[in-house]
Each structure stands twice: as C-alpha cells, then as structure tokens.
PDB file of C-alpha atoms in Angstrom:
ATOM      1  CA  UNK G   1       0.000   0.000   0.000  1.00 78.00           C
ATOM      2  CA  UNK G   2       0.726   3.658   0.035  1.00 87.00           C
ATOM      3  CA  UNK G   3       1.942   5.657   2.973  1.00 87.00           C
ATOM      4  CA  UNK G   4      -0.847   7.620   4.610  1.00 86.00           C
ATOM      5  CA  UNK G   5       1.501   9.911   6.527  1.00 86.00           C
ATOM      6  CA  UNK G   6       5.144  10.899   6.334  1.00 85.00           C
ATOM      7  CA  UNK G   7       7.320  12.693   8.795  1.00 84.00           C
ATOM      8  CA  UNK G   8      10.607  14.244   7.664  1.00 87.00           C
ATOM      9  CA  UNK G   9      13.142  15.399  10.185  1.00 86.00           C
ATOM     10  CA  UNK G  10      16.378  17.228   9.200  1.00 90.00           C
ATOM     11  CA  UNK G  11      19.729  15.976  10.445  1.00 91.00           C
ATOM     12  CA  UNK G  12      21.669  19.066  11.472  1.00 89.00           C
ATOM     13  CA  UNK G  13      25.380  19.112  12.263  1.00 89.00           C
ATOM     14  CA  UNK G  14      27.292  22.354  12.780  1.00 90.00           C
ATOM     15  CA  UNK G  15      24.234  24.246  11.559  1.00 89.00           C
ATOM     16  CA  UNK G  16      24.153  22.413   8.225  1.00 90.00           C
ATOM     17  CA  UNK G  17      21.636  19.869   7.013  1.00 91.00           C
ATOM     18  CA  UNK G  18      23.573  16.696   6.267  1.00 90.00           C
ATOM     19  CA  UNK G  19      20.622  14.377   5.797  1.00 90.00           C
ATOM     20  CA  UNK G  20      17.004  13.730   6.464  1.00 90.00           C
ATOM     21  CA  UNK G  21      15.138  11.173   8.571  1.00 88.00           C
ATOM     22  CA  UNK G  22      11.949   9.919   7.007  1.00 89.00           C
ATOM     23  CA  UNK G  23       9.307   8.011   8.875  1.00 85.00           C
ATOM     24  CA  UNK G  24       6.189   6.804   7.167  1.00 86.00           C
ATOM     25  CA  UNK G  25       3.074   5.039   8.293  1.00 85.00           C
ATOM     26  CA  UNK G  26       0.249   3.345   6.537  1.00 87.00           C
ATOM     27  CA  UNK G  27      -2.355   4.253   9.176  1.00 83.00           C
ATOM     28  CA  UNK G  28      -4.005   7.675   9.119  1.00 80.00           C
ATOM     29  CA  UNK G  29      -3.108   8.404  12.748  1.00 81.00           C
ATOM     30  CA  UNK G  30      -1.062  11.443  13.569  1.00 81.00           C
ATOM     31  CA  UNK G  31       2.490  10.993  14.890  1.00 82.00           C
ATOM     32  CA  UNK G  32       2.425  11.347  18.655  1.00 84.00           C
ATOM     33  CA  UNK G  33       4.262  14.117  20.490  1.00 86.00           C
ATOM     34  CA  UNK G  34       6.465  11.459  22.089  1.00 88.00           C
ATOM     35  CA  UNK G  35       7.598  10.458  18.583  1.00 83.00           C
ATOM     36  CA  UNK G  36       8.565  14.066  17.821  1.00 84.00           C
ATOM     37  CA  UNK G  37      10.407  14.304  21.165  1.00 88.00           C
ATOM     38  CA  UNK G  38      12.266  11.080  20.369  1.00 88.00           C
ATOM     39  CA  UNK G  39      13.343  12.471  16.975  1.00 85.00           C
ATOM     40  CA  UNK G  40      14.542  15.701  18.592  1.00 85.00           C
ATOM     41  CA  UNK G  41      16.726  13.634  20.923  1.00 89.00           C
ATOM     42  CA  UNK G  42      18.216  11.139  18.435  1.00 90.00           C
ATOM     43  CA  UNK G  43      18.642  13.343  15.359  1.00 89.00           C
ATOM     44  CA  UNK G  44      21.784  15.143  16.677  1.00 89.00           C
ATOM     45  CA  UNK G  45      23.429  11.810  17.519  1.00 92.00           C
ATOM     46  CA  UNK G  46      22.572  10.384  14.105  1.00 92.00           C
ATOM     47  CA  UNK G  47      23.911  13.533  12.416  1.00 92.00           C
ATOM     48  CA  UNK G  48      27.147  13.355  14.441  1.00 93.00           C
ATOM     49  CA  UNK G  49      27.532   9.660  13.597  1.00 93.00           C
ATOM     50  CA  UNK G  50      27.103  10.371   9.892  1.00 93.00           C
ATOM     51  CA  UNK G  51      29.621  13.222  10.066  1.00 92.00           C
ATOM     52  CA  UNK G  52      32.115  10.973  11.901  1.00 94.00           C
ATOM     53  CA  UNK G  53      31.657   8.273   9.259  1.00 94.00           C
ATOM     54  CA  UNK G  54      32.324  10.792   6.490  1.00 92.00           C
ATOM     55  CA  UNK G  55      35.383  12.122   8.325  1.00 92.00           C
ATOM     56  CA  UNK G  56      36.698   8.591   8.902  1.00 93.00           C
ATOM     57  CA  UNK G  57      36.221   7.812   5.218  1.00 93.00           C
ATOM     58  CA  UNK G  58      38.080  10.994   4.191  1.00 91.00           C
ATOM     59  CA  UNK G  59      40.968  10.253   6.585  1.00 92.00           C
ATOM     60  CA  UNK G  60      41.144   6.663   5.313  1.00 91.00           C
ATOM     61  CA  UNK G  61      41.374   7.886   1.732  1.00 92.00           C
ATOM     62  CA  UNK G  62      44.084  10.400   2.652  1.00 91.00           C
ATOM     63  CA  UNK G  63      45.992   7.717   4.546  1.00 89.00           C
ATOM     64  CA  UNK G  64      45.824   5.444   1.497  1.00 90.00           C
ATOM     65  CA  UNK G  65      47.293   8.214  -0.686  1.00 91.00           C
ATOM     66  CA  UNK G  66      50.216   8.754   1.709  1.00 87.00           C
ATOM     67  CA  UNK G  67      50.797   5.020   2.044  1.00 86.00           C
ATOM     68  CA  UNK G  68      50.888   4.706  -1.737  1.00 88.00           C
ATOM     69  CA  UNK G  69      53.407   7.555  -1.951  1.00 87.00           C
ATOM     70  CA  UNK G  70      55.632   6.135   0.786  1.00 86.00           C
ATOM     71  CA  UNK G  71      55.565   2.633  -0.658  1.00 85.00           C
ATOM     72  CA  UNK G  72      56.384   3.845  -4.173  1.00 86.00           C
ATOM     73  CA  UNK G  73      59.162   6.324  -3.439  1.00 88.00           C
ATOM     74  CA  UNK G  74      62.567   5.129  -4.590  1.00 87.00           C
ATOM     75  CA  UNK G  75      64.169   5.576  -1.151  1.00 90.00           C
ATOM     76  CA  UNK G  76      63.908   4.059   2.294  1.00 90.00           C
ATOM     77  CA  UNK G  77      61.407   5.947   4.442  1.00 90.00           C
ATOM     78  CA  UNK G  78      61.487   5.202   8.161  1.00 90.00           C
ATOM     79  CA  UNK G  79      60.348   6.476  11.520  1.00 90.00           C
ATOM     80  CA  UNK G  80      62.294   5.866  14.739  1.00 92.00           C
ATOM     81  CA  UNK G  81      61.577   6.822  18.322  1.00 92.00           C
ATOM     82  CA  UNK G  82      64.089   8.815  20.439  1.00 90.00           C
ATOM     83  CA  UNK G  83      65.833   5.604  21.511  1.00 92.00           C
ATOM     84  CA  UNK G  84      66.388   4.615  17.896  1.00 91.00           C
ATOM     85  CA  UNK G  85      63.751   1.890  17.747  1.00 95.00           C
ATOM     86  CA  UNK G  86      62.373   1.664  14.218  1.00 95.00           C
ATOM     87  CA  UNK G  87      58.612   2.141  14.323  1.00 95.00           C
ATOM     88  CA  UNK G  88      57.998   2.077  10.567  1.00 93.00           C
ATOM     89  CA  UNK G  89      60.035   1.390   7.447  1.00 94.00           C
ATOM     90  CA  UNK G  90      58.842   1.033   3.869  1.00 93.00           C
ATOM     91  CA  UNK G  91      59.530  -1.934   1.610  1.00 93.00           C
ATOM     92  CA  UNK G  92      62.566  -0.312  -0.062  1.00 93.00           C
ATOM     93  CA  UNK G  93      64.606  -1.476   2.935  1.00 94.00           C
ATOM     94  CA  UNK G  94      64.460  -4.974   1.492  1.00 95.00           C
ATOM     95  CA  UNK G  95      65.759  -3.827  -1.906  1.00 93.00           C
ATOM     96  CA  UNK G  96      68.662  -1.946  -0.319  1.00 93.00           C
ATOM     97  CA  UNK G  97      69.628  -3.856   2.843  1.00 95.00           C
ATOM     98  CA  UNK G  98      67.931  -7.221   2.301  1.00 96.00           C
ATOM     99  CA  UNK G  99      65.720  -6.989   5.405  1.00 96.00           C
ATOM    100  CA  UNK G 100      61.936  -7.057   5.217  1.00 96.00           C
ATOM    101  CA  UNK G 101      60.062  -4.175   6.860  1.00 95.00           C
ATOM    102  CA  UNK G 102      58.798  -6.681   9.431  1.00 97.00           C
ATOM    103  CA  UNK G 103      62.379  -7.656  10.335  1.00 96.00           C
ATOM    104  CA  UNK G 104      63.415  -4.022  10.802  1.00 96.00           C
ATOM    105  CA  UNK G 105      60.321  -2.794  12.644  1.00 96.00           C
ATOM    106  CA  UNK G 106      61.185  -2.931  16.331  1.00 97.00           C
ATOM    107  CA  UNK G 107      64.926  -3.212  15.630  1.00 96.00           C
ATOM    108  CA  UNK G 108      67.343  -0.497  16.667  1.00 95.00           C
ATOM    109  CA  UNK G 109      68.291   2.102  14.055  1.00 89.00           C
ATOM    110  CA  UNK G 110      71.970   1.470  14.792  1.00 93.00           C
ATOM    111  CA  UNK G 111      71.857  -2.330  14.538  1.00 93.00           C
ATOM    112  CA  UNK G 112      73.074  -2.301  10.911  1.00 93.00           C
ATOM    113  CA  UNK G 113      75.688   0.459  11.286  1.00 95.00           C
ATOM    114  CA  UNK G 114      79.242  -0.909  11.194  1.00 95.00           C
ATOM    115  CA  UNK G 115      81.179  -0.454  14.472  1.00 96.00           C
ATOM    116  CA  UNK G 116      83.607   2.108  12.980  1.00 95.00           C
ATOM    117  CA  UNK G 117      80.703   4.474  12.097  1.00 93.00           C
ATOM    118  CA  UNK G 118      78.551   3.807  15.156  1.00 93.00           C
ATOM    119  CA  UNK G 119      79.680   6.704  17.384  1.00 93.00           C
ATOM    120  CA  UNK G 120      79.377   9.218  14.538  1.00 90.00           C
ATOM    121  CA  UNK G 121      75.894   7.928  13.696  1.00 89.00           C
ATOM    122  CA  UNK G 122      74.788   8.097  17.355  1.00 90.00           C
ATOM    123  CA  UNK G 123      76.167  11.638  17.714  1.00 89.00           C
ATOM    124  CA  UNK G 124      74.300  12.769  14.585  1.00 87.00           C
ATOM    125  CA  UNK G 125      71.137  11.106  15.919  1.00 87.00           C
ATOM    126  CA  UNK G 126      71.458  12.956  19.258  1.00 86.00           C
ATOM    127  CA  UNK G 127      71.990  16.317  17.515  1.00 86.00           C
ATOM    128  CA  UNK G 128      68.864  15.722  15.465  1.00 85.00           C
ATOM    129  CA  UNK G 129      66.808  14.877  18.531  1.00 84.00           C
ATOM    130  CA  UNK G 130      68.047  18.081  20.200  1.00 82.00           C
ATOM    131  CA  UNK G 131      66.944  19.998  17.069  1.00 76.00           C
ATOM    132  CA  UNK G 132      70.469  21.198  16.397  1.00 65.00           C
ATOM    133  CA  UNK G 133      70.610  19.824  12.880  1.00 71.00           C
ATOM    134  CA  UNK G 134      68.858  17.325  10.614  1.00 78.00           C
ATOM    135  CA  UNK G 135      70.438  13.883  10.560  1.00 75.00           C
ATOM    136  CA  UNK G 136      72.421  13.971   7.383  1.00 79.00           C
ATOM    137  CA  UNK G 137      75.404  11.989   6.275  1.00 82.00           C
ATOM    138  CA  UNK G 138      76.840   8.840   4.861  1.00 89.00           C
ATOM    139  CA  UNK G 139      77.215   5.808   7.045  1.00 90.00           C
ATOM    140  CA  UNK G 140      78.439   2.331   6.345  1.00 95.00           C
ATOM    141  CA  UNK G 141      75.963  -0.404   7.159  1.00 95.00           C
ATOM    142  CA  UNK G 142      75.775  -4.155   6.912  1.00 96.00           C
ATOM    143  CA  UNK G 143      73.542  -5.742   4.268  1.00 96.00           C
ATOM    144  CA  UNK G 144      71.617  -8.753   5.569  1.00 96.00           C
ATOM    145  CA  UNK G 145      74.021 -10.979   3.602  1.00 96.00           C
ATOM    146  CA  UNK G 146      77.034  -9.381   5.323  1.00 95.00           C
ATOM    147  CA  UNK G 147      78.259  -6.989   2.630  1.00 96.00           C
ATOM    148  CA  UNK G 148      79.188  -3.455   3.740  1.00 97.00           C
ATOM    149  CA  UNK G 149      77.292  -0.674   1.947  1.00 95.00           C
ATOM    150  CA  UNK G 150      77.580   3.093   2.187  1.00 94.00           C
ATOM    151  CA  UNK G 151      74.197   4.753   2.477  1.00 91.00           C
ATOM    152  CA  UNK G 152      73.164   8.399   2.604  1.00 89.00           C
ATOM    153  CA  UNK G 153      70.715   9.379   5.323  1.00 86.00           C
ATOM    154  CA  UNK G 154      68.709  12.556   5.624  1.00 86.00           C
ATOM    155  CA  UNK G 155      66.002  12.817   8.235  1.00 84.00           C
ATOM    156  CA  UNK G 156      64.397  15.430  10.435  1.00 85.00           C
ATOM    157  CA  UNK G 157      62.939  15.281  13.933  1.00 84.00           C
ATOM    158  CA  UNK G 158      59.224  14.637  14.481  1.00 83.00           C
ATOM    159  CA  UNK G 159      57.514  16.918  16.995  1.00 84.00           C
ATOM    160  CA  UNK G 160      54.357  16.512  19.044  1.00 85.00           C
ATOM    161  CA  UNK G 161      53.235  19.284  21.376  1.00 87.00           C
ATOM    162  CA  UNK G 162      56.616  21.005  21.009  1.00 82.00           C
ATOM    163  CA  UNK G 163      58.726  18.029  22.035  1.00 83.00           C
ATOM    164  CA  UNK G 164      60.779  15.690  19.879  1.00 82.00           C
ATOM    165  CA  UNK G 165      59.208  12.234  19.695  1.00 84.00           C
ATOM    166  CA  UNK G 166      61.380  10.685  17.025  1.00 82.00           C
ATOM    167  CA  UNK G 167      62.555  11.046  13.485  1.00 82.00           C
TER     168      UNK G 167
END
C-alpha cells in the first residue's frame, strides 16, 4: 500500500543539514508528540555519527594516498623513536639492505651500522633529537648478507606538542 503519513526530520550538524530522517506510516493516525520528542533527541546523535563516518572515510582515503606515496618512493622511508627503535620502514629497505620491513620494525636504528661508524651515527642522531641539525650523512651499514654498503641518510625530527618524539 501507500503511505498515509510521512514525517521528515532534518539531520543538522554544525548548523548544516547533512541528511534527512523519514518516517512513514500506513495508518491515518497522527504521529504522537512522544515520537517528535524522540526524533529531537536522536537526530543530533545520528547527524554526528554520519559526520564521523564521512570524516573517517576521508581520513582513510588520505591515509591510502600517503601510504601509496611512501611505498612507491625510490628511497627508504622510516620512523624511529628517540631511543632509535624503528617504528615504521617502507619496503625499499628490502631492496637496499635485504631486510623485510617486518624484520626491521622494532629493531634499533643502529643495529646495521658498522662499528667504525657507530659513534658518529649516534652523535648525529642525538643532535637531530636536540633539534640542532637534521640527521644527514653517509654511514656504512651491513647488508643482511654481510656486505658493507655506504648509504646516505637525511632525516628530520618529528615533533608533538613542542617536544621531539622521534625522526
């Protein structure tokens, strides 16, 4: 059958209509005041939920773009905490040093640096964390198969709330 009555209720979020609730009924009875009160109470929550879903979707799309960029750049991209623990590294690490990202995540940044370059690398790391200069230089590192390679590193500190949380 056909609807005898319809009730439309706007979904407002930040003073903008982002949708509409529609209730219909086949009976010719009027919607009760309690129904209108219920809609007044749930509509803001529904509107906020829809806005959060849209925001989550937008952030997910943006994250996918950045992930695609990071995974397709022709260099190793990594993030380490102030102690040098690798929190993230892209797949290029495997092409260059032979380690998978999973093998390097959680490892120490300095674990591949050859002993002769270790103090210089640690000093550069400390200067970067103190914001005195970006970490920049060439260091010799061990490939997973044991070969010694010279790699160039350039990284900057990462800040949160004005404090250095890694690089």
